[in-house]
Short mmCIF file of C-alpha atoms in Angstrom, two decimals:
data_model
loop_
_atom_site.label_atom_id
_atom_site.label_comp_id
_atom_site.label_asym_id
_atom_site.label_seq_id
_atom_site.Cartn_x
_atom_site.Cartn_y
_atom_site.Cartn_z
CA UNK A 28 0.04 -0.11 -0.43
CA UNK A 29 1.35 3.80 -1.00
CA UNK A 30 2.20 5.55 2.35
CA UNK A 31 -0.46 8.21 2.78
CA UNK A 32 0.70 11.67 3.70
CA UNK A 33 -1.77 13.30 7.00
CA UNK A 34 -3.74 16.76 7.73
CA UNK A 35 -4.94 17.03 4.59
CA UNK A 36 -7.65 19.10 6.43
CA UNK A 37 -5.73 21.32 6.80
CA UNK A 38 -4.24 24.58 4.75
CA UNK A 39 -0.60 23.77 6.88
CA UNK A 40 1.79 21.10 5.18
CA UNK A 41 1.92 17.97 7.81
CA UNK A 42 5.01 17.35 9.54
CA UNK A 43 5.11 14.20 8.18
CA UNK A 44 4.65 15.56 4.66
CA UNK A 45 7.50 17.20 5.17
CA UNK A 46 9.64 13.99 3.45
CA UNK A 47 8.42 15.03 0.14
CA UNK A 48 9.97 17.69 -2.87
CA UNK A 49 9.35 21.08 -2.13
CA UNK A 50 7.20 21.78 -5.53
CA UNK A 51 4.88 19.16 -4.59
CA UNK A 52 4.72 20.29 -1.06
CA UNK A 53 4.26 24.17 -2.16
CA UNK A 54 1.53 22.67 -4.86
CA UNK A 55 -0.54 21.21 -2.60
CA UNK A 56 -0.53 23.54 0.01
CA UNK A 57 -1.50 25.98 -2.72
CA UNK A 58 -4.47 23.56 -3.39
CA UNK A 59 -5.58 23.85 -0.25
CA UNK A 60 -5.55 27.47 -0.31
CA UNK A 61 -8.59 27.09 -2.18
CA UNK A 62 -10.73 24.80 0.12
CA UNK A 63 -9.53 21.36 -2.35
CA UNK A 64 -8.62 18.86 0.25
CA UNK A 65 -5.61 17.51 -1.58
CA UNK A 66 -3.07 14.78 -0.27
CA UNK A 67 0.50 13.31 -1.18
CA UNK A 68 1.84 9.74 -1.90
CA UNK A 69 4.49 8.15 -2.31
CA UNK A 70 4.42 5.52 -5.18
CA UNK A 71 6.28 1.79 -3.37
CA UNK A 72 8.70 0.47 -5.35
CA UNK A 73 9.15 4.00 -8.04
CA UNK A 74 12.59 4.94 -9.19
CA UNK A 75 11.91 8.78 -10.81
CA UNK A 76 8.06 9.07 -10.61
CA UNK A 77 8.01 8.56 -6.53
CA UNK A 78 5.06 10.68 -6.00
CA UNK A 79 1.91 12.01 -6.80
CA UNK A 80 -1.27 14.11 -5.61
CA UNK A 81 -4.57 12.44 -4.63
CA UNK A 82 -7.79 15.09 -4.36
CA UNK A 83 -10.68 14.46 -2.34
CA UNK A 84 -13.56 14.54 -4.79
CA UNK A 85 -17.55 14.12 -3.90
CA UNK A 86 -18.86 11.09 -4.29
CA UNK A 87 -21.55 10.76 -6.39
CA UNK A 88 -22.38 7.28 -7.34
CA UNK A 89 -22.21 8.82 -11.01
CA UNK A 90 -19.94 6.41 -13.17
CA UNK A 91 -16.91 8.92 -15.10
CA UNK A 92 -15.06 8.57 -17.82
CA UNK A 93 -11.02 9.45 -17.57
CA UNK A 94 -9.49 11.81 -19.56
CA UNK A 95 -5.86 13.42 -18.80
CA UNK A 96 -4.18 16.65 -19.45
CA UNK A 97 -0.69 17.60 -19.87
CA UNK A 98 0.24 21.04 -18.47
CA UNK A 99 3.38 23.07 -17.78
CA UNK A 100 3.16 24.28 -14.37
CA UNK A 101 2.14 23.01 -11.25
CA UNK A 102 0.36 25.35 -8.55
CA UNK A 103 -2.83 26.45 -7.71
CA UNK A 104 -3.97 27.72 -11.05
CA UNK A 105 -4.48 24.25 -12.30
CA UNK A 106 -7.99 24.24 -10.41
CA UNK A 107 -8.80 27.41 -13.28
CA UNK A 108 -8.13 25.53 -16.54
CA UNK A 109 -10.36 27.94 -18.53
CA UNK A 110 -11.34 27.34 -22.52
CA UNK A 111 -9.84 29.51 -24.80
CA UNK A 112 -13.17 31.76 -25.19
CA UNK A 113 -13.05 33.14 -21.29
CA UNK A 114 -9.29 34.12 -21.80
CA UNK A 115 -8.01 37.50 -22.72
CA UNK A 116 -4.51 38.54 -23.29
CA UNK A 117 -2.49 41.68 -23.84
CA UNK A 118 0.50 40.91 -26.22
CA UNK A 119 2.28 43.98 -25.03
CA UNK A 120 3.04 41.91 -21.55
CA UNK A 121 0.30 41.60 -18.95
CA UNK A 122 -0.80 38.00 -18.07
CA UNK A 123 -3.68 36.43 -19.03
CA UNK A 124 -6.69 37.29 -17.68
CA UNK A 125 -9.89 35.11 -17.11
CA UNK A 126 -12.90 36.83 -17.87
CA UNK A 127 -15.94 35.44 -15.44
CA UNK A 128 -17.85 37.28 -16.23
CA UNK A 129 -18.47 35.23 -19.76
CA UNK A 130 -18.59 31.74 -18.45
CA UNK A 131 -22.56 31.42 -18.89
CA UNK A 132 -22.58 31.60 -22.12
CA UNK A 133 -18.80 29.89 -23.11
CA UNK A 134 -21.10 26.70 -20.98
CA UNK A 135 -23.90 27.47 -23.52
CA UNK A 136 -21.68 27.80 -26.31
CA UNK A 137 -19.90 24.57 -25.33
CA UNK A 138 -22.81 22.36 -24.41
CA UNK A 139 -25.37 23.90 -27.10
CA UNK A 140 -23.43 25.23 -30.01
CA UNK A 141 -25.29 28.03 -31.94
CA UNK A 142 -25.23 30.52 -34.21
CA UNK A 143 -26.99 32.74 -31.58
CA UNK A 144 -25.39 31.36 -28.56
CA UNK A 145 -22.15 32.24 -30.74
CA UNK A 146 -22.90 35.74 -30.94
CA UNK A 147 -24.64 36.06 -27.63
CA UNK A 148 -20.82 34.95 -26.93
CA UNK A 149 -19.47 37.72 -29.18
CA UNK A 150 -21.19 40.17 -28.38
CA UNK A 151 -20.36 39.75 -24.33
CA UNK A 152 -16.88 39.47 -24.06
CA UNK A 153 -15.84 42.29 -27.31
CA UNK A 154 -15.47 44.90 -24.45
CA UNK A 155 -13.34 42.81 -21.73
CA UNK A 156 -10.81 41.90 -24.97
CA UNK A 157 -7.74 44.07 -26.33
CA UNK A 158 -8.38 45.92 -30.09
CA UNK A 159 -6.02 43.04 -31.76
CA UNK A 160 -7.75 40.06 -30.23
CA UNK A 161 -11.60 42.58 -30.92
CA UNK A 162 -10.13 42.29 -34.81
CA UNK A 163 -8.63 38.77 -34.53
CA UNK A 164 -12.32 37.89 -33.20
CA UNK A 165 -14.52 39.13 -35.80
CA UNK A 166 -12.02 37.28 -38.52
CA UNK A 167 -12.74 34.44 -36.26
CA UNK A 168 -16.43 34.46 -36.36
CA UNK A 169 -16.23 35.66 -40.63
CA UNK A 170 -14.50 32.74 -41.23
CA UNK A 171 -16.80 30.61 -38.84
CA UNK A 172 -19.66 31.68 -40.66
CA UNK A 173 -18.32 31.09 -44.36
CA UNK A 174 -17.53 27.95 -43.14
CA UNK A 175 -20.96 27.02 -42.21
CA UNK A 176 -22.78 28.57 -45.24
CA UNK A 177 -20.52 25.94 -47.26
CA UNK A 178 -21.96 23.15 -45.00
CA UNK A 179 -19.69 22.34 -42.08
CA UNK A 180 -21.71 22.22 -38.41
CA UNK A 181 -20.17 25.70 -35.54
CA UNK A 182 -19.51 22.34 -33.48
CA UNK A 183 -16.97 21.33 -35.67
CA UNK A 184 -15.73 24.47 -36.36
CA UNK A 185 -15.24 25.43 -32.65
CA UNK A 186 -13.15 22.56 -32.67
CA UNK A 187 -11.08 23.26 -35.24
CA UNK A 188 -10.16 26.26 -33.02
CA UNK A 189 -9.44 24.18 -30.07
CA UNK A 190 -6.75 22.13 -32.52
CA UNK A 191 -5.10 24.72 -33.37
CA UNK A 192 -4.18 26.49 -30.51
CA UNK A 193 -1.91 23.53 -29.59
CA UNK A 194 -3.30 22.67 -26.44
CA UNK A 195 -0.29 24.72 -24.06
CA UNK A 196 -0.21 28.21 -25.84
CA UNK A 197 -1.33 30.72 -23.20
CA UNK A 198 -3.69 32.45 -25.81
CA UNK A 199 -7.36 33.48 -26.04
CA UNK A 200 -9.97 32.80 -29.27
CA UNK A 201 -13.45 31.47 -29.52
CA UNK A 202 -13.48 27.69 -29.39
CA UNK A 203 -15.57 26.98 -26.05
CA UNK A 204 -13.36 23.96 -25.24
CA UNK A 205 -10.07 22.48 -23.77
CA UNK A 206 -7.86 20.30 -25.27
CA UNK A 207 -7.54 16.16 -23.22
CA UNK A 208 -6.83 12.64 -24.46
CA UNK A 209 -8.11 9.22 -23.55
CA UNK A 210 -3.98 8.63 -23.54
CA UNK A 211 -2.03 9.70 -21.07
CA UNK A 212 1.00 9.13 -22.81
CA UNK A 213 -0.74 11.54 -25.61
CA UNK A 214 -1.72 13.83 -22.64
CA UNK A 215 2.38 13.57 -21.24
CA UNK A 216 3.61 14.84 -23.99
CA UNK A 217 2.08 17.59 -23.58
CA UNK A 218 3.89 18.70 -20.05
CA UNK A 219 7.63 20.09 -18.97
CA UNK A 220 9.48 19.53 -16.26
CA UNK A 221 7.66 21.97 -13.53
CA UNK A 222 4.57 20.94 -14.82
CA UNK A 223 2.76 17.61 -14.87
CA UNK A 224 0.35 14.89 -15.80
CA UNK A 225 -3.35 16.00 -14.65
CA UNK A 226 -5.82 12.95 -14.20
CA UNK A 227 -9.79 14.06 -14.79
CA UNK A 228 -12.32 11.85 -14.36
CA UNK A 229 -16.23 13.39 -15.41
CA UNK A 230 -19.53 12.59 -17.52
CA UNK A 231 -19.09 11.76 -20.91
CA UNK A 232 -21.86 14.62 -21.41
CA UNK A 233 -19.02 17.37 -20.46
CA UNK A 234 -16.62 15.73 -23.70
CA UNK A 235 -16.96 16.11 -26.36
CA UNK A 236 -15.30 13.64 -29.15
CA UNK A 237 -13.41 13.83 -32.90
CA UNK A 238 -15.08 10.04 -33.38
CA UNK A 239 -16.40 7.11 -31.02
CA UNK A 240 -12.91 5.56 -31.03
CA UNK A 241 -10.76 8.82 -31.25
CA UNK A 242 -7.95 9.44 -28.52
CA UNK A 243 -7.98 12.71 -28.51
CA UNK A 244 -10.91 14.64 -26.57
CA UNK A 245 -12.20 18.04 -25.92
CA UNK A 246 -13.71 19.31 -23.03
CA UNK A 247 -16.41 21.79 -22.57
CA UNK A 248 -15.73 24.43 -21.32
CA UNK A 249 -13.77 24.92 -17.76
CA UNK A 250 -12.44 21.94 -15.17
CA UNK A 251 -14.30 21.95 -12.78
CA UNK A 252 -11.85 21.84 -9.64
CA UNK A 253 -14.21 18.89 -7.96
CA UNK A 254 -13.40 16.98 -11.94
CA UNK A 255 -9.60 16.25 -10.92
CA UNK A 256 -8.72 13.72 -9.29
CA UNK A 257 -4.97 13.08 -9.01
CA UNK A 258 -2.16 15.78 -10.26
CA UNK A 259 1.94 13.07 -11.59
CA UNK A 260 4.17 15.83 -11.99
CA UNK A 261 7.02 15.57 -13.91
CA UNK A 262 10.20 14.86 -12.82
CA UNK A 263 13.39 16.47 -14.57
CA UNK A 264 12.87 15.85 -18.42
CA UNK A 265 12.03 11.61 -17.56
CA UNK A 266 9.63 9.87 -19.31
CA UNK A 267 8.54 6.29 -18.33
CA UNK A 268 5.82 5.28 -19.32
CA UNK A 269 6.04 2.34 -17.55
CA UNK A 270 5.98 3.92 -13.70
CA UNK A 271 3.46 6.86 -15.07
CA UNK A 272 0.97 3.67 -15.69
CA UNK A 273 1.91 2.50 -12.78
CA UNK A 274 1.06 5.92 -10.68
CA UNK A 275 -2.37 5.94 -12.23
CA UNK A 276 -3.31 2.00 -11.46
CA UNK A 277 -2.90 3.12 -8.13
CA UNK A 278 -4.66 6.30 -8.14
CA UNK A 279 -7.82 4.28 -9.28
CA UNK A 280 -7.26 1.93 -6.42
CA UNK A 281 -6.51 4.70 -3.78
CA UNK A 282 -9.25 7.51 -5.60
CA UNK A 283 -12.18 4.54 -6.36
CA UNK A 284 -14.15 6.96 -8.85
CA UNK A 285 -16.45 5.01 -10.73
CA UNK A 286 -15.64 4.97 -14.20
CA UNK A 287 -16.56 3.15 -17.16
CA UNK A 288 -14.74 -0.09 -18.19
CA UNK A 289 -13.28 0.29 -22.26
CA UNK A 290 -15.81 -1.66 -23.74
CA UNK A 291 -18.25 0.40 -21.19
CA UNK A 292 -16.75 3.69 -22.11
CA UNK A 293 -16.81 2.61 -26.43
CA UNK A 294 -20.32 2.10 -26.19
CA UNK A 295 -21.14 5.65 -24.20
CA UNK A 296 -18.43 7.54 -26.26
CA UNK A 297 -20.29 6.38 -29.09
CA UNK A 298 -23.55 7.11 -28.06
CA UNK A 299 -22.97 10.80 -27.30
CA UNK A 300 -21.13 11.62 -30.36
CA UNK A 301 -24.49 10.03 -32.17
CA UNK A 302 -26.56 12.42 -30.10
CA UNK A 303 -24.31 15.25 -30.38
CA UNK A 304 -24.27 14.79 -34.68
CA UNK A 305 -28.40 14.78 -34.22
CA UNK A 306 -27.93 18.06 -32.94
CA UNK A 307 -25.61 19.61 -35.24
CA UNK A 308 -27.72 17.98 -38.21
CA UNK A 309 -30.86 20.04 -36.85
CA UNK A 310 -29.04 23.18 -35.62
CA UNK A 311 -27.12 23.81 -39.30
CA UNK A 312 -30.05 24.57 -40.85
CA UNK A 313 -30.94 26.97 -38.65
CA UNK A 314 -27.47 28.19 -38.06
CA UNK A 315 -27.36 29.03 -42.28
CA UNK A 316 -30.61 30.90 -42.11
CA UNK A 317 -29.18 32.67 -39.19
CA UNK A 318 -25.88 33.37 -40.81
CA UNK A 319 -28.05 34.44 -43.77
CA UNK A 320 -30.54 37.06 -42.18
CA UNK A 321 -27.57 38.47 -40.42
CA UNK A 322 -25.91 39.05 -43.73
CA UNK A 323 -28.50 40.80 -45.64
CA UNK A 324 -29.26 43.17 -43.50
CA UNK A 325 -25.76 44.30 -42.64
CA UNK A 326 -25.95 44.67 -46.87
CA UNK A 327 -29.04 46.95 -47.16
CA UNK A 328 -27.25 49.05 -44.41
CA UNK A 329 -23.77 48.91 -46.00
CA UNK A 330 -24.98 49.80 -49.85
CA UNK A 331 -28.06 51.38 -48.71
CA UNK A 332 -27.81 53.13 -52.32
CA UNK A 333 -29.09 49.90 -54.26
CA UNK A 334 -32.54 48.78 -53.51
CA UNK A 335 -32.54 45.45 -51.67
CA UNK A 336 -36.32 45.75 -50.30
CA UNK A 337 -36.91 42.49 -48.25
CA UNK A 338 -40.16 42.28 -50.45
CA UNK A 339 -38.63 42.32 -53.25
CA UNK A 340 -35.41 40.11 -52.64
CA UNK A 341 -37.91 37.29 -50.93
CA UNK A 342 -39.85 37.03 -54.23
CA UNK A 343 -36.44 36.48 -56.02
CA UNK A 344 -35.44 34.27 -54.15
CA UNK A 345 -38.46 32.04 -54.63
CA UNK A 346 -38.42 32.61 -58.36
CA UNK A 347 -34.55 32.41 -58.63
CA UNK A 348 -35.19 29.02 -56.09
CA UNK A 349 -32.36 30.55 -54.13
CA UNK A 350 -31.96 32.58 -51.06
CA UNK A 351 -32.23 36.21 -49.88
CA UNK A 352 -28.10 36.55 -49.07
CA UNK A 353 -27.32 35.70 -52.61
CA UNK A 354 -29.89 37.35 -54.22
CA UNK A 355 -28.60 40.54 -52.47
CA UNK A 356 -25.52 39.91 -53.56
CA UNK A 357 -26.51 39.66 -56.99
CA UNK A 358 -28.46 42.60 -56.95
CA UNK A 359 -25.92 44.86 -55.49
CA UNK A 360 -23.57 43.23 -58.18
CA UNK A 361 -25.63 43.53 -60.79
CA UNK A 362 -25.68 47.69 -59.55
CA UNK A 363 -22.58 48.40 -59.69
CA UNK A 364 -21.54 46.79 -63.21
CA UNK A 365 -24.35 48.38 -64.62
CA UNK A 366 -22.54 51.66 -63.43
CA UNK A 367 -19.39 50.54 -64.08
CA UNK A 368 -19.90 49.37 -68.39
CA UNK A 369 -21.56 53.29 -68.46
CA UNK A 370 -19.09 54.91 -67.49
CA UNK A 371 -17.56 57.55 -70.25
CA UNK A 372 -19.80 55.22 -72.86
CA UNK A 373 -17.05 52.43 -72.99
CA UNK A 374 -19.33 49.50 -72.07
CA UNK A 375 -16.38 47.89 -70.20
CA UNK A 376 -16.90 44.69 -68.24
CA UNK A 377 -16.23 44.22 -64.94
CA UNK A 378 -15.79 40.76 -65.51
CA UNK A 379 -12.21 42.04 -67.23
CA UNK A 380 -10.72 43.64 -63.82
CA UNK A 381 -9.76 42.16 -60.75
CA UNK A 382 -8.92 43.68 -57.40
CA UNK A 383 -6.67 42.96 -54.02
CA UNK A 384 -7.87 40.65 -51.40
CA UNK A 385 -7.43 41.89 -48.19
CA UNK A 386 -5.96 44.78 -45.69
CA UNK A 387 -2.19 44.55 -48.30
CA UNK A 388 -4.05 43.29 -51.65
CA UNK A 389 -1.21 40.60 -51.95
CA UNK A 390 -2.83 38.33 -53.83
CA UNK A 391 -6.01 38.64 -56.43
CA UNK A 392 -9.38 38.01 -58.07
CA UNK A 393 -11.18 38.86 -60.99
CA UNK A 394 -14.63 40.15 -60.30
CA UNK A 395 -17.00 37.02 -61.09
CA UNK A 396 -20.89 37.41 -60.36
CA UNK A 397 -20.43 33.58 -60.32
CA UNK A 398 -18.35 33.73 -56.74
CA UNK A 399 -19.55 36.95 -54.74
CA UNK A 400 -18.43 37.80 -52.14
CA UNK A 401 -19.15 40.46 -49.70
CA UNK A 402 -15.79 41.80 -49.80
CA UNK A 403 -15.65 41.36 -53.69
CA UNK A 404 -18.66 44.27 -53.75
CA UNK A 405 -17.04 46.58 -51.38
CA UNK A 406 -14.22 46.20 -53.75
CA UNK A 407 -16.64 47.00 -56.85
CA UNK A 408 -17.41 49.88 -55.90
CA UNK A 409 -14.15 51.39 -54.83
CA UNK A 410 -13.62 50.48 -58.20
CA UNK A 411 -16.44 51.86 -59.68
CA UNK A 412 -15.95 55.12 -57.93
CA UNK A 413 -12.35 55.37 -58.43
CA UNK A 414 -12.63 54.63 -62.71
CA UNK A 415 -16.14 57.72 -62.84
CA UNK A 416 -13.05 60.09 -60.74
CA UNK A 417 -10.23 58.88 -63.09
CA UNK A 418 -13.06 59.76 -66.63
CA UNK A 419 -14.30 62.60 -64.69
CA UNK A 420 -10.58 64.44 -64.68
CA UNK A 421 -9.80 63.02 -68.27
CA UNK A 422 -13.04 65.00 -70.14
CA UNK A 423 -11.75 67.86 -67.88
#
């Protein structure tokens, strides 16, 4: 049996615990300051991983799924593992900030991803972000909307944004998920000396799988302190998966958390994955409709010189068997293409011209009625205005 420390009820380190390493003693003391009851265990026969931390958690009787998350530092901040969507980072040097005010919106977006909940989240968090983060938020929202219109689901997009963060970067973004793994060896790769492995036991409903048999997984929103069962510190640069596996077996015996067997876990994960897929399928059409409506209203405001009467555009959409967003883009395009051709009586064709993409204009695209984007329409109006001014200068 392992040698268990004593005195876990107190914040101060007990005399019996002083045999353990200083970093672990400091970690346990910090955890106790957050009202967690933590204890240190010695690992019999270990040559490298000689100690671990157990956290006393509420016994609910509900069966759990075990996942692992690698962290790069061990202190009481591990009890505040937070999705990128609730973070703000001042890149001029200030520390990463956790924005508690958006917690309800982040949890809703993680659990029930919809365009409506994404907009609610974006509106709530915007005032807390730096200027650069606000610009990135707008870019991420635009890209996400584009991909949804092209057939992707919002959940897929949010998971994709989670992958982009590489797991350990102190960063912010729109994803309401945290990375984890069912395979402790994978999670271990994200640790370094001074960090360690979090052993996390939680209901399957708190997870978003890449697939029913994938080793990587996403945790919704936040890791609640009561979901962390144990911590395995990383000793220098050492990796001995046999010893780590022994530590985890010991954790299982000592904590007695009710866990699904591997075969059971695969079944229950598959069922949850199917539920998520069904939700996404139902939600996708609603999200597409909401995005089209929002963008159509934005175009109507931005291009007020073009007649985008809602009744007229809706009738055209029905007639052409398309949607009001596409019809609105075509009406704007046709308005300016016609005006461009009339400049100076030259019968120019806008399709013979191209425009620069982005602020820097590094890449160029042809004006094409079959591939209209909102950016193209802005560039089209600019091109028409520029050509009209030049024509006026030439004739004068």
